[in-house]
Tab-separated table of C-alpha atoms and ligand atoms in Angstrom:
chain	number	residue	atom	x	y	z
A	284	MET	CA	112.871	107.500	54.455
A	285	ALA	CA	114.733	110.327	56.203
A	286	ASN	CA	113.610	109.854	60.078
A	287	VAL	CA	113.744	107.478	62.709
A	288	THR	CA	111.544	107.296	65.747
A	289	VAL	CA	112.939	104.942	68.441
A	290	ILE	CA	110.731	103.795	71.294
A	291	GLY	CA	110.713	101.361	74.134
A	292	ALA	CA	108.127	98.325	73.205
A	293	GLN	CA	107.975	97.059	76.708
A	294	TRP	CA	108.363	98.556	80.088
A	295	GLY	CA	111.128	100.694	79.584
A	296	ASP	CA	114.826	99.662	80.009
A	297	GLU	CA	115.054	97.985	76.745
A	298	GLY	CA	118.277	99.483	75.567
A	299	LYS	CA	117.000	102.795	73.810
A	300	GLY	CA	120.100	104.757	74.899
A	301	LYS	CA	122.363	102.360	73.461
A	302	LEU	CA	120.719	101.927	70.091
A	303	VAL	CA	120.241	105.879	69.771
A	304	ASP	CA	123.781	106.377	70.443
A	305	TRP	CA	124.736	103.877	67.877
A	306	LEU	CA	121.934	105.306	65.348
A	307	SER	CA	122.821	108.785	66.104
A	308	ASN	CA	125.949	108.738	63.860
A	309	ARG	CA	123.574	108.245	60.811
A	310	ALA	CA	121.460	111.119	61.935
A	311	ASP	CA	121.915	115.003	61.936
A	312	VAL	CA	119.669	115.643	65.073
A	313	VAL	CA	118.622	113.877	68.100
A	314	VAL	CA	115.209	114.875	69.658
A	315	ARG	CA	113.852	113.605	73.143
A	316	PHE	CA	109.836	114.287	72.863
A	317	GLN	CA	108.198	113.065	76.337
A	318	GLY	CA	109.189	112.119	79.698
A	319	GLY	CA	111.802	113.659	82.042
A	320	HIS	CA	114.902	112.772	84.219
A	321	ASN	CA	112.913	109.553	85.365
A	322	ALA	CA	114.518	107.951	82.125
A	323	GLY	CA	117.861	106.286	82.647
A	324	HIS	CA	120.100	105.556	79.607
A	325	THR	CA	123.300	103.697	79.933
A	326	LEU	CA	126.026	103.840	76.930
A	327	VAL	CA	128.942	102.207	77.004
A	328	VAL	CA	131.724	103.013	74.592
A	329	GLY	CA	135.129	101.361	75.092
A	330	ASN	CA	136.046	101.874	78.519
A	331	GLN	CA	133.735	104.829	79.330
A	332	THR	CA	130.199	104.449	80.624
A	333	TYR	CA	127.887	107.481	80.044
A	334	LYS	CA	124.476	107.757	82.147
A	335	LEU	CA	121.998	110.062	80.769
A	336	SER	CA	118.274	110.929	81.950
A	337	LEU	CA	117.418	114.152	80.280
A	338	LEU	CA	120.114	114.797	77.562
A	339	PRO	CA	119.187	113.046	74.440
A	340	SER	CA	121.592	110.140	73.779
A	341	GLY	CA	122.916	111.775	70.765
A	342	VAL	CA	125.367	114.233	72.487
A	343	VAL	CA	127.961	111.579	73.250
A	344	GLN	CA	128.421	111.306	69.237
A	345	GLY	CA	128.439	115.313	69.036
A	346	LYS	CA	125.229	115.394	67.396
A	347	LEU	CA	122.672	118.466	67.680
A	348	SER	CA	120.436	117.345	70.564
A	349	ILE	CA	116.904	118.932	71.179
A	350	ILE	CA	114.808	118.566	74.297
A	351	GLY	CA	111.364	118.990	72.943
A	352	ASN	CA	108.323	120.765	74.326
A	353	GLY	CA	106.675	117.349	75.329
A	354	VAL	CA	109.587	116.755	77.904
A	355	VAL	CA	109.059	117.943	81.382
A	356	VAL	CA	112.569	119.425	82.409
A	357	ASP	CA	113.988	119.716	85.958
A	358	PRO	CA	116.504	122.963	85.208
A	359	TRP	CA	118.708	122.220	87.976
A	360	HIS	CA	119.253	118.741	86.979
A	361	LEU	CA	119.849	119.566	83.444
A	362	LEU	CA	122.547	121.778	84.372
A	363	LYS	CA	124.120	119.083	86.691
A	364	GLU	CA	123.825	116.452	83.803
A	365	ILE	CA	125.724	118.831	81.307
A	366	GLU	CA	128.266	119.277	84.109
A	367	GLY	CA	128.653	115.564	84.556
A	368	ILE	CA	129.006	114.845	80.741
A	369	ARG	CA	131.346	117.887	80.252
A	370	ALA	CA	133.770	116.094	83.049
A	371	GLN	CA	133.489	113.029	80.781
A	372	GLY	CA	134.801	115.127	77.941
A	373	ILE	CA	131.958	116.120	76.062
A	374	GLU	CA	131.480	119.629	75.797
A	375	ILE	CA	127.864	120.869	75.612
A	376	GLY	CA	126.941	124.191	74.665
A	377	PRO	CA	124.160	126.010	72.988
A	378	ASP	CA	125.653	125.067	69.525
A	379	LEU	CA	125.021	121.348	70.390
A	380	LEU	CA	121.689	121.488	72.796
A	381	VAL	CA	118.324	123.248	72.122
A	382	LEU	CA	115.879	123.262	74.734
A	383	ALA	CA	112.299	124.122	73.746
A	384	ASP	CA	111.198	127.287	75.139
A	385	ASN	CA	107.483	126.011	75.686
A	386	ALA	CA	108.599	122.935	77.813
A	387	CYS	CA	107.399	122.990	81.326
A	388	LEU	CA	109.580	122.820	84.337
A	389	ILE	CA	109.883	120.262	87.073
A	390	LEU	CA	110.065	122.393	90.355
A	391	PRO	CA	111.207	120.992	93.787
A	392	ILE	CA	107.396	121.223	94.676
A	393	HIS	CA	106.819	118.623	92.291
A	394	ARG	CA	109.449	116.367	93.541
A	395	ASP	CA	108.061	116.882	97.209
A	396	LEU	CA	104.499	116.032	96.037
A	397	ASP	CA	105.456	112.915	94.153
A	398	GLN	CA	107.758	111.607	97.188
A	399	ALA	CA	105.118	112.319	99.584
A	400	ARG	CA	102.382	110.866	97.836
A	401	GLU	CA	104.319	107.563	97.404
A	402	ALA	CA	105.381	107.583	100.970
A	403	ALA	CA	101.805	108.129	102.240
A	404	SER	CA	100.080	105.825	99.840
A	405	THR	CA	98.878	102.146	100.369
A	406	ASN	CA	98.635	101.723	96.834
A	407	LYS	CA	102.375	102.921	95.662
A	408	ILE	CA	103.093	103.375	91.662
A	409	GLY	CA	106.666	102.933	92.625
A	410	THR	CA	107.563	106.090	90.624
A	411	THR	CA	111.323	107.306	90.473
A	412	GLY	CA	110.131	110.141	92.802
A	413	ARG	CA	111.415	112.893	90.301
A	414	GLY	CA	108.180	114.727	90.142
A	415	ILE	CA	107.306	113.747	86.905
A	416	GLY	CA	103.499	113.129	87.608
A	417	PRO	CA	102.961	116.407	89.687
A	418	ALA	CA	104.837	118.479	86.840
A	419	TYR	CA	102.654	116.885	84.004
A	420	GLU	CA	99.395	117.660	86.291
A	421	ASP	CA	100.356	121.284	86.520
A	422	LYS	CA	101.231	121.500	82.768
A	423	VAL	CA	97.660	120.229	81.820
A	424	GLY	CA	96.077	122.245	84.562
A	425	ARG	CA	97.560	125.371	82.782
A	426	ARG	CA	99.564	126.761	85.960
A	427	ALA	CA	103.026	125.204	84.782
A	428	ILE	CA	106.137	127.583	84.820
A	429	ARG	CA	107.402	127.065	81.225
A	430	VAL	CA	111.113	127.822	80.159
A	431	ALA	CA	110.227	130.854	78.431
A	432	ASP	CA	108.555	132.299	81.476
A	433	LEU	CA	112.174	132.536	83.036
A	434	ALA	CA	112.947	135.459	80.687
A	435	ASP	CA	109.957	137.502	82.122
A	436	ARG	CA	110.728	138.288	85.920
A	437	ALA	CA	107.883	140.248	86.679
A	438	ALA	CA	105.275	137.869	85.255
A	439	LEU	CA	107.265	134.791	87.010
A	440	GLU	CA	106.358	136.147	90.199
A	441	ALA	CA	102.562	136.142	89.687
A	442	LYS	CA	102.997	132.562	88.398
A	443	VAL	CA	104.970	131.118	91.077
A	444	ASP	CA	102.206	132.703	93.463
A	445	ARG	CA	99.427	130.981	91.516
A	446	LEU	CA	101.272	127.525	91.368
A	447	LEU	CA	102.001	127.540	95.100
A	448	ALA	CA	98.537	128.423	95.970
A	449	HIS	CA	97.468	125.228	93.953
A	450	HIS	CA	100.023	123.146	95.864
A	451	ALA	CA	99.417	124.770	99.369
A	452	PRO	CA	96.371	122.640	100.407
A	453	LEU	CA	97.880	119.447	98.533
A	454	ARG	CA	101.315	119.997	100.694
A	455	ALA	CA	99.210	120.541	103.808
A	456	GLY	CA	97.238	117.498	103.374
A	457	LEU	CA	100.303	115.464	103.339
A	458	GLY	CA	101.845	117.180	106.104
A	459	LEU	CA	104.607	118.945	103.860
A	460	PRO	CA	105.602	122.453	105.503
A	461	GLU	CA	104.323	125.448	103.498
A	462	PHE	CA	106.764	126.417	100.582
A	463	ASP	CA	108.983	129.409	100.501
A	464	ALA	CA	108.133	131.230	97.598
A	465	ALA	CA	110.484	133.986	97.816
A	466	GLY	CA	113.164	131.367	98.068
A	467	LEU	CA	112.163	129.774	94.763
A	468	LEU	CA	111.894	132.975	92.837
A	469	ALA	CA	115.450	133.600	94.012
A	470	GLU	CA	116.591	130.215	92.725
A	471	LEU	CA	114.925	130.542	89.568
A	472	GLU	CA	116.272	133.927	89.064
A	473	ALA	CA	119.807	132.663	89.611
A	474	MET	CA	119.452	129.688	87.569
A	475	ALA	CA	117.560	131.440	84.376
A	476	PRO	CA	120.481	132.760	82.325
A	477	ARG	CA	122.209	129.639	82.410
A	478	ILE	CA	119.190	127.766	80.925
A	479	LEU	CA	117.794	130.471	78.604
A	480	ALA	CA	121.260	130.014	76.931
A	481	TYR	CA	119.747	127.139	75.482
A	482	ALA	CA	116.149	128.374	74.967
A	483	GLN	CA	114.782	128.424	71.301
A	484	PRO	CA	111.516	127.532	69.601
A	485	ALA	CA	112.597	124.077	68.850
A	486	TRP	CA	109.654	123.384	66.407
A	487	LEU	CA	111.170	126.394	64.400
A	488	LYS	CA	114.635	124.911	64.472
A	489	LEU	CA	113.248	121.598	63.586
A	490	ASP	CA	111.337	122.816	60.567
A	491	GLY	CA	114.289	124.424	59.193
A	492	ILE	CA	116.538	121.085	59.813
A	493	VAL	CA	113.820	119.113	58.057
A	494	LYS	CA	113.377	121.546	55.339
A	495	SER	CA	116.984	121.157	54.469
A	496	GLY	CA	116.942	117.642	53.903
A	497	LYS	CA	118.599	116.544	57.330
A	498	ARG	CA	117.813	113.526	59.143
A	499	VAL	CA	116.039	113.578	62.537
A	500	LEU	CA	116.342	110.558	65.104
A	501	PHE	CA	113.695	110.766	67.754
A	502	GLU	CA	114.424	109.226	71.201
A	503	GLY	CA	111.552	107.818	73.260
A	504	ALA	CA	111.940	107.317	76.851
A	505	GLN	CA	110.192	104.648	79.132
A	506	GLY	CA	108.156	102.294	77.275
A	507	ALA	CA	104.775	101.679	75.364
A	508	LEU	CA	103.166	99.574	78.323
A	509	LEU	CA	103.921	102.610	80.799
A	510	ASP	CA	102.131	104.828	78.590
A	511	VAL	CA	99.334	107.203	80.227
A	512	ASP	CA	96.673	106.110	77.747
A	513	HIS	CA	97.884	102.469	76.473
A	514	GLY	CA	100.032	101.237	79.344
A	515	THR	CA	98.967	99.379	82.377
A	516	TYR	CA	97.091	102.162	84.169
A	517	PRO	CA	97.609	103.616	86.980
A	518	TYR	CA	100.942	101.822	87.164
A	519	VAL	CA	102.194	104.017	84.036
A	520	THR	CA	104.354	106.992	83.731
A	521	SER	CA	102.317	110.316	83.173
A	522	SER	CA	103.364	111.048	79.480
A	523	ASN	CA	102.273	109.498	76.186
A	524	THR	CA	105.380	107.133	75.488
A	525	VAL	CA	104.308	105.594	72.063
A	526	ALA	CA	105.682	106.873	68.745
A	527	GLY	CA	102.716	109.018	67.927
A	528	GLN	CA	103.974	111.490	70.675
A	529	ALA	CA	107.129	112.133	68.645
A	530	ALA	CA	104.912	114.625	66.408
A	531	ALA	CA	103.202	116.469	69.566
A	532	GLY	CA	106.228	116.599	71.884
A	533	SER	CA	108.607	118.062	69.142
A	534	GLY	CA	106.317	120.121	67.221
A	535	LEU	CA	107.245	118.562	63.994
A	536	GLY	CA	104.097	117.233	62.152
A	537	PRO	CA	102.894	113.418	62.320
A	538	LYS	CA	104.590	112.682	58.894
A	539	GLY	CA	108.019	113.429	60.402
A	540	ALA	CA	108.148	110.467	62.856
A	541	GLY	CA	109.453	108.170	59.680
A	542	TYR	CA	110.559	104.731	60.624
A	543	VAL	CA	109.250	103.295	63.900
A	544	LEU	CA	112.043	101.157	65.599
A	545	GLY	CA	110.871	99.462	68.618
A	546	ILE	CA	113.471	98.484	71.157
A	547	VAL	CA	112.699	95.038	72.453
A	548	LYS	CA	114.535	93.407	75.407
A	549	ALA	CA	114.795	89.483	74.477
A	550	TYR	CA	113.037	88.795	77.783
A	551	THR	CA	110.974	90.834	79.960
A	552	THR	CA	111.503	93.497	82.864
A	553	ARG	CA	109.903	96.054	84.601
A	554	VAL	CA	110.694	98.576	87.626
A	555	GLY	CA	108.081	99.751	89.849
A	556	GLU	CA	104.654	98.150	90.852
A	557	GLY	CA	101.833	96.851	88.574
A	558	PRO	CA	100.825	93.693	86.483
A	559	PHE	CA	103.417	91.516	84.791
A	560	PRO	CA	102.138	88.278	83.575
A	561	THR	CA	105.516	86.540	82.793
A	562	GLU	CA	107.283	87.680	85.962
A	563	LEU	CA	109.523	84.859	87.261
A	564	PHE	CA	110.317	84.464	90.911
A	565	ASP	CA	112.642	81.408	90.367
A	566	GLU	CA	116.135	80.998	89.663
A	567	VAL	CA	115.712	81.822	85.933
A	568	GLY	CA	114.354	85.420	87.062
A	569	GLN	CA	117.575	85.667	89.189
A	570	HIS	CA	119.650	84.614	86.261
A	571	LEU	CA	118.152	87.153	83.817
A	572	GLY	CA	118.578	89.824	86.875
A	573	THR	CA	122.070	89.019	87.389
A	574	VAL	CA	123.367	88.212	84.231
A	575	GLY	CA	121.358	91.275	82.552
A	576	ARG	CA	122.477	93.668	85.640
A	577	GLU	CA	118.728	94.546	85.701
A	578	PHE	CA	119.212	97.545	88.255
A	579	GLY	CA	117.592	100.666	87.640
A	580	THR	CA	119.699	103.629	86.276
A	581	VAL	CA	117.972	106.081	88.226
A	582	THR	CA	116.847	104.423	91.500
A	583	GLY	CA	119.160	101.703	91.834
A	584	ARG	CA	116.129	99.520	92.337
A	585	SER	CA	116.065	95.898	91.111
A	586	ARG	CA	114.325	95.173	87.942
A	587	ARG	CA	111.494	92.616	88.237
A	588	CYS	CA	112.279	89.854	85.256
A	589	GLY	CA	110.355	87.353	83.384
A	590	TRP	CA	110.096	85.343	79.894
A	591	PHE	CA	109.639	87.379	76.552
A	592	ASP	CA	105.985	88.194	76.235
A	593	ALA	CA	105.245	88.206	72.573
A	594	ALA	CA	101.435	89.286	73.234
A	595	LEU	CA	102.427	92.388	74.872
A	596	VAL	CA	105.097	93.212	72.227
A	597	ARG	CA	102.458	92.416	69.455
A	598	GLN	CA	100.425	95.076	71.304
A	599	SER	CA	103.168	97.521	71.160
A	600	VAL	CA	103.692	96.851	67.345
A	601	ALA	CA	100.175	98.090	66.744
A	602	LEU	CA	100.140	100.764	69.329
A	603	ASN	CA	103.382	102.460	67.765
A	604	GLY	CA	103.031	101.370	64.242
A	605	ILE	CA	106.492	99.813	64.588
A	606	SER	CA	108.272	99.133	61.412
A	607	GLY	CA	110.948	96.895	62.749
A	608	ILE	CA	112.576	95.995	66.117
A	609	ALA	CA	115.988	96.158	67.560
A	610	LEU	CA	116.129	93.051	69.832
A	611	THR	CA	118.529	93.834	72.653
A	612	LYS	CA	120.159	91.622	75.502
A	613	LEU	CA	119.879	88.199	73.444
A	614	ASP	CA	123.364	87.539	75.251
A	615	VAL	CA	121.541	87.370	78.615
A	616	LEU	CA	119.640	84.172	77.475
A	617	ASP	CA	123.241	82.433	76.760
A	618	GLY	CA	123.294	79.103	78.693
A	619	LEU	CA	119.679	78.731	79.501
A	620	PRO	CA	118.837	75.144	78.539
A	621	THR	CA	115.105	76.050	77.929
A	622	LEU	CA	113.515	79.366	76.860
A	623	LYS	CA	109.869	80.056	77.004
A	624	ILE	CA	107.958	82.713	75.051
A	625	CYS	CA	104.508	83.819	76.017
A	626	THR	CA	102.230	83.737	72.796
A	627	GLY	CA	99.099	84.874	74.601
A	628	TYR	CA	97.166	84.496	78.048
A	629	ARG	CA	94.187	82.551	79.111
A	630	LEU	CA	91.482	84.952	81.326
A	631	ALA	CA	89.336	82.999	83.178
A	632	GLY	CA	89.800	79.727	81.145
A	633	GLU	CA	89.244	81.658	77.813
A	634	PRO	CA	92.203	82.350	75.496
A	635	ILE	CA	92.912	86.209	75.014
A	636	GLY	CA	95.422	87.513	72.621
A	637	TYR	CA	96.065	90.971	74.372
A	638	LEU	CA	96.491	92.891	77.516
A	639	PRO	CA	92.841	93.912	78.456
A	640	ALA	CA	92.512	97.377	79.993
A	641	GLY	CA	91.137	96.430	83.215
A	642	LEU	CA	93.406	96.261	85.991
A	643	LYS	CA	91.568	93.201	87.837
A	644	ALA	CA	92.029	91.233	84.308
A	645	GLN	CA	95.395	92.085	83.840
A	646	SER	CA	96.388	90.885	87.129
A	647	GLN	CA	94.328	87.559	86.396
A	648	LEU	CA	96.037	86.811	83.264
A	649	GLU	CA	97.666	83.311	82.807
A	650	PRO	CA	100.416	83.293	80.190
A	651	VAL	CA	100.379	80.577	77.793
A	652	TYR	CA	103.740	79.639	76.783
A	653	GLU	CA	105.710	77.750	73.954
A	654	GLU	CA	108.967	76.389	74.743
A	655	MET	CA	112.065	76.452	72.671
A	656	GLU	CA	115.496	74.888	73.341
A	657	GLY	CA	118.214	77.298	74.532
A	658	TRP	CA	122.105	77.291	73.268
A	659	SER	CA	124.993	76.773	75.056
A	660	GLU	CA	127.423	78.889	72.883
A	661	THR	CA	127.779	82.438	73.943
A	662	THR	CA	126.255	85.392	71.533
A	663	GLN	CA	127.840	88.095	73.774
A	664	GLY	CA	129.594	90.452	71.420
A	665	ALA	CA	128.780	88.696	68.331
A	666	ARG	CA	128.765	91.330	65.270
A	667	SER	CA	127.517	89.188	62.755
A	668	TRP	CA	124.130	87.147	61.874
A	669	LYS	CA	126.635	84.317	61.100
A	670	ASP	CA	128.044	84.248	64.485
A	671	LEU	CA	124.862	83.476	66.316
A	672	PRO	CA	123.882	79.809	67.282
A	673	ALA	CA	121.244	78.245	65.128
A	674	ASN	CA	119.001	77.923	68.047
A	675	ALA	CA	119.537	81.793	68.846
A	676	VAL	CA	118.507	82.276	65.342
A	677	LYS	CA	115.415	80.438	65.760
A	678	TYR	CA	114.356	82.160	68.697
A	679	VAL	CA	114.849	85.496	66.896
A	680	ARG	CA	112.719	84.348	64.090
A	681	ARG	CA	109.952	83.006	66.157
A	682	ILE	CA	109.693	86.302	67.960
A	683	GLU	CA	109.665	88.099	64.518
A	684	GLU	CA	106.708	85.937	63.534
A	685	LEU	CA	104.823	86.072	66.932
A	686	ILE	CA	105.015	89.799	67.066
A	687	GLY	CA	104.641	90.544	63.379
A	688	ALA	CA	107.628	92.839	62.756
A	689	PRO	CA	111.058	92.236	61.556
A	690	VAL	CA	114.388	92.596	63.312
A	691	ALA	CA	116.240	95.416	61.912
A	692	LEU	CA	118.890	95.324	64.623
A	693	LEU	CA	120.605	92.941	66.987
A	694	SER	CA	122.139	93.906	70.264
A	695	THR	CA	124.556	91.462	71.926
A	696	SER	CA	126.259	93.407	74.651
A	697	PRO	CA	126.245	96.766	76.232
A	698	GLN	CA	129.253	98.130	74.041
A	699	ARG	CA	128.306	100.409	71.453
A	700	ASP	CA	129.944	98.301	68.499
A	701	ASP	CA	128.299	94.938	69.690
A	702	THR	CA	125.552	95.450	67.307
A	703	ILE	CA	124.427	93.632	64.314
A	704	LEU	CA	122.738	95.737	61.633
A	705	VAL	CA	120.191	93.668	59.478
A	706	ARG	CA	118.195	96.428	57.674
A	707	ASP	CA	119.062	100.165	58.010
A	708	PRO	CA	116.059	102.075	59.539
A	709	PHE	CA	117.146	105.160	57.837
A	710	VAL	CA	117.065	103.588	54.203
A	711	ASP	CA	114.139	101.072	54.745
B	832	GDP	P1	116.994	102.406	78.174
B	832	GDP	O1	116.491	102.937	79.401
B	832	GDP	O2	116.220	101.735	77.179
B	832	GDP	O3	117.933	103.302	77.530
B	832	GDP	O4	117.810	100.956	78.896
B	832	GDP	P2	118.868	101.057	80.101
B	832	GDP	O5	120.138	101.791	79.678
B	832	GDP	O6	118.167	101.839	81.223
B	832	GDP	O7	119.056	99.443	80.460
B	832	GDP	C1	119.669	98.649	79.440
B	832	GDP	C2	120.775	98.044	80.097
B	832	GDP	O8	121.202	96.937	79.302
B	832	GDP	C3	122.086	99.170	80.230
B	832	GDP	O9	122.678	98.972	81.216
B	832	GDP	C4	123.003	98.783	79.007
B	832	GDP	O10	124.046	98.983	78.911
B	832	GDP	C5	122.674	97.185	78.789
B	832	GDP	N1	122.464	96.889	77.348
B	832	GDP	C6	121.962	97.230	76.223
B	832	GDP	N2	121.990	96.371	75.382
B	832	GDP	C7	122.567	95.428	75.827
B	832	GDP	C8	122.832	94.004	75.274
B	832	GDP	O11	122.513	93.647	73.993
B	832	GDP	N3	123.355	93.058	75.993
B	832	GDP	C9	123.660	93.312	77.258
B	832	GDP	N4	124.092	92.422	78.200
B	832	GDP	N5	123.329	94.587	77.761
B	832	GDP	C10	122.805	95.526	77.052
B	833	IMO	P1	113.735	104.449	80.738
B	833	IMO	O1	113.827	105.615	79.720
B	833	IMO	C1	111.773	101.762	83.516
B	833	IMO	C2	108.559	103.521	85.826
B	833	IMO	C3	108.752	103.818	87.087
B	833	IMO	C4	107.130	103.473	87.724
B	833	IMO	C5	106.418	104.253	86.559
B	833	IMO	C6	106.049	105.772	87.192
B	833	IMO	O2	115.033	104.416	81.423
B	833	IMO	O3	113.222	103.206	80.060
B	833	IMO	P2	107.395	107.943	87.158
B	833	IMO	O4	108.639	108.337	87.978
B	833	IMO	O5	107.781	108.217	85.685
B	833	IMO	O6	106.203	108.656	87.583
B	833	IMO	O7	107.401	106.418	87.658
B	833	IMO	O8	107.123	104.169	85.509
B	833	IMO	N1	109.513	104.290	84.992
B	833	IMO	C7	110.546	103.656	84.304
B	833	IMO	N2	110.703	102.290	84.319
B	833	IMO	N3	112.250	102.735	82.578
B	833	IMO	C8	112.270	103.928	82.632
B	833	IMO	O9	112.797	104.865	81.922
B	833	IMO	C9	111.191	104.358	83.321
B	833	IMO	N4	110.633	105.915	83.766
B	833	IMO	C10	109.611	105.815	84.612
B	833	IMO	O10	109.780	102.890	87.847
B	833	IMO	O11	106.798	102.330	87.668
B	834	MG	MG1	116.291	102.954	81.413
């Protein structure tokens, strides 16, 4: 099988960036297909740490990187991220980075709206405040400014006027000042040549790549339970995060997704509001947060932590058509005497094996746990299966059994090379 699609199987921050970086030396091109700079991916290579939000994680290995049409792009942020990575010694030019010319832009009005809504709301989502939701609203509302629009100054003015006319009452309702159209146009105009240098019909580029027999690695952002359709709505992000989106968000047909690799953390975390059945508020939760360094890459917020939820990941396996998983952060469980795995829930006293759609039902779920003995040895930095303690192997095997998908890769530290390959997704 030629291509691999990497997606988060929980609520994000599973370690997608690390795995995409690791896998990208087996691929010819890495493609982002949804989300925006709400994503935060940390890659550790030797003594260098790279933090990426919008750039595909393949850039660090010098792979051709494509930002697909499904991504919402804050152009100023993109330029800043390119500069930051350049300062770390990685040169990014149009030979290395392709930006879909039909991707929609995130503008300052989107960030304003996102932040003002969160500040005003009594029912906060806990967004990253980067304008993601409002930008997708304008995309489906057919009034967004797209990358290609930057090339047509005459038409751009009318488009900006139309967009601002839509935003004016929203801003007024939230007590935000009227937006300066002329200022925005001037800023767009000044930035346009730098962004347009990367703009291309990405679908066409990808078509050529695939026809020449090259391998594509799709990089998902967020996680399946943050998907706007399948996640814990409304506590979700505003895009489809599931593997099926790789096709629509890049312009490669559905057969192109190939092997679907679900990235799964050995426990569960979530940032922001919303239901979380296995959340822990005790010292075990604190252990996971401290040892796992569970702080958001984008906002610095503490991530909520809890036991591994097999019911949730089983659902994710189905929703994404997961072929195999990469299990990450097993090392964070080192030293815990007892581990719990949630195998299903009880709702109003009745067993239920999945997360129901209703928010009320979701918040009333009682997890059903089974207990396993932990291990006192360290798994941190293990690079071979035989280095793992027997109880760690048992834990991994039980997870495979409960979620109905095999482990293809195991990650044992933030470092790129602390990764155990069990079966190669590119050849499986
Ligand atoms: P992403 O959003 O899915 O790319 O994940 P993040 O980068 O936001 O969060 C994962 C964090 O865990 C990062 O700080 C990684 O460096 C780190 N990490 C990844 N894999 C492992 C692992 O196996 N063990 C440990 N201890 N940390 C890991
Ligand atoms: P990566 O790619 C974890 C969460 C936010 C919030 C909700 C909506 O690093 O896994 P948004 O700004 O997208 O409108 O916020 O989604 N969220 C993430 N949580 N990891 C992410 O990305 C996230 N991107 C968004 O915390 O709850
Ligand atoms: Mg992250």
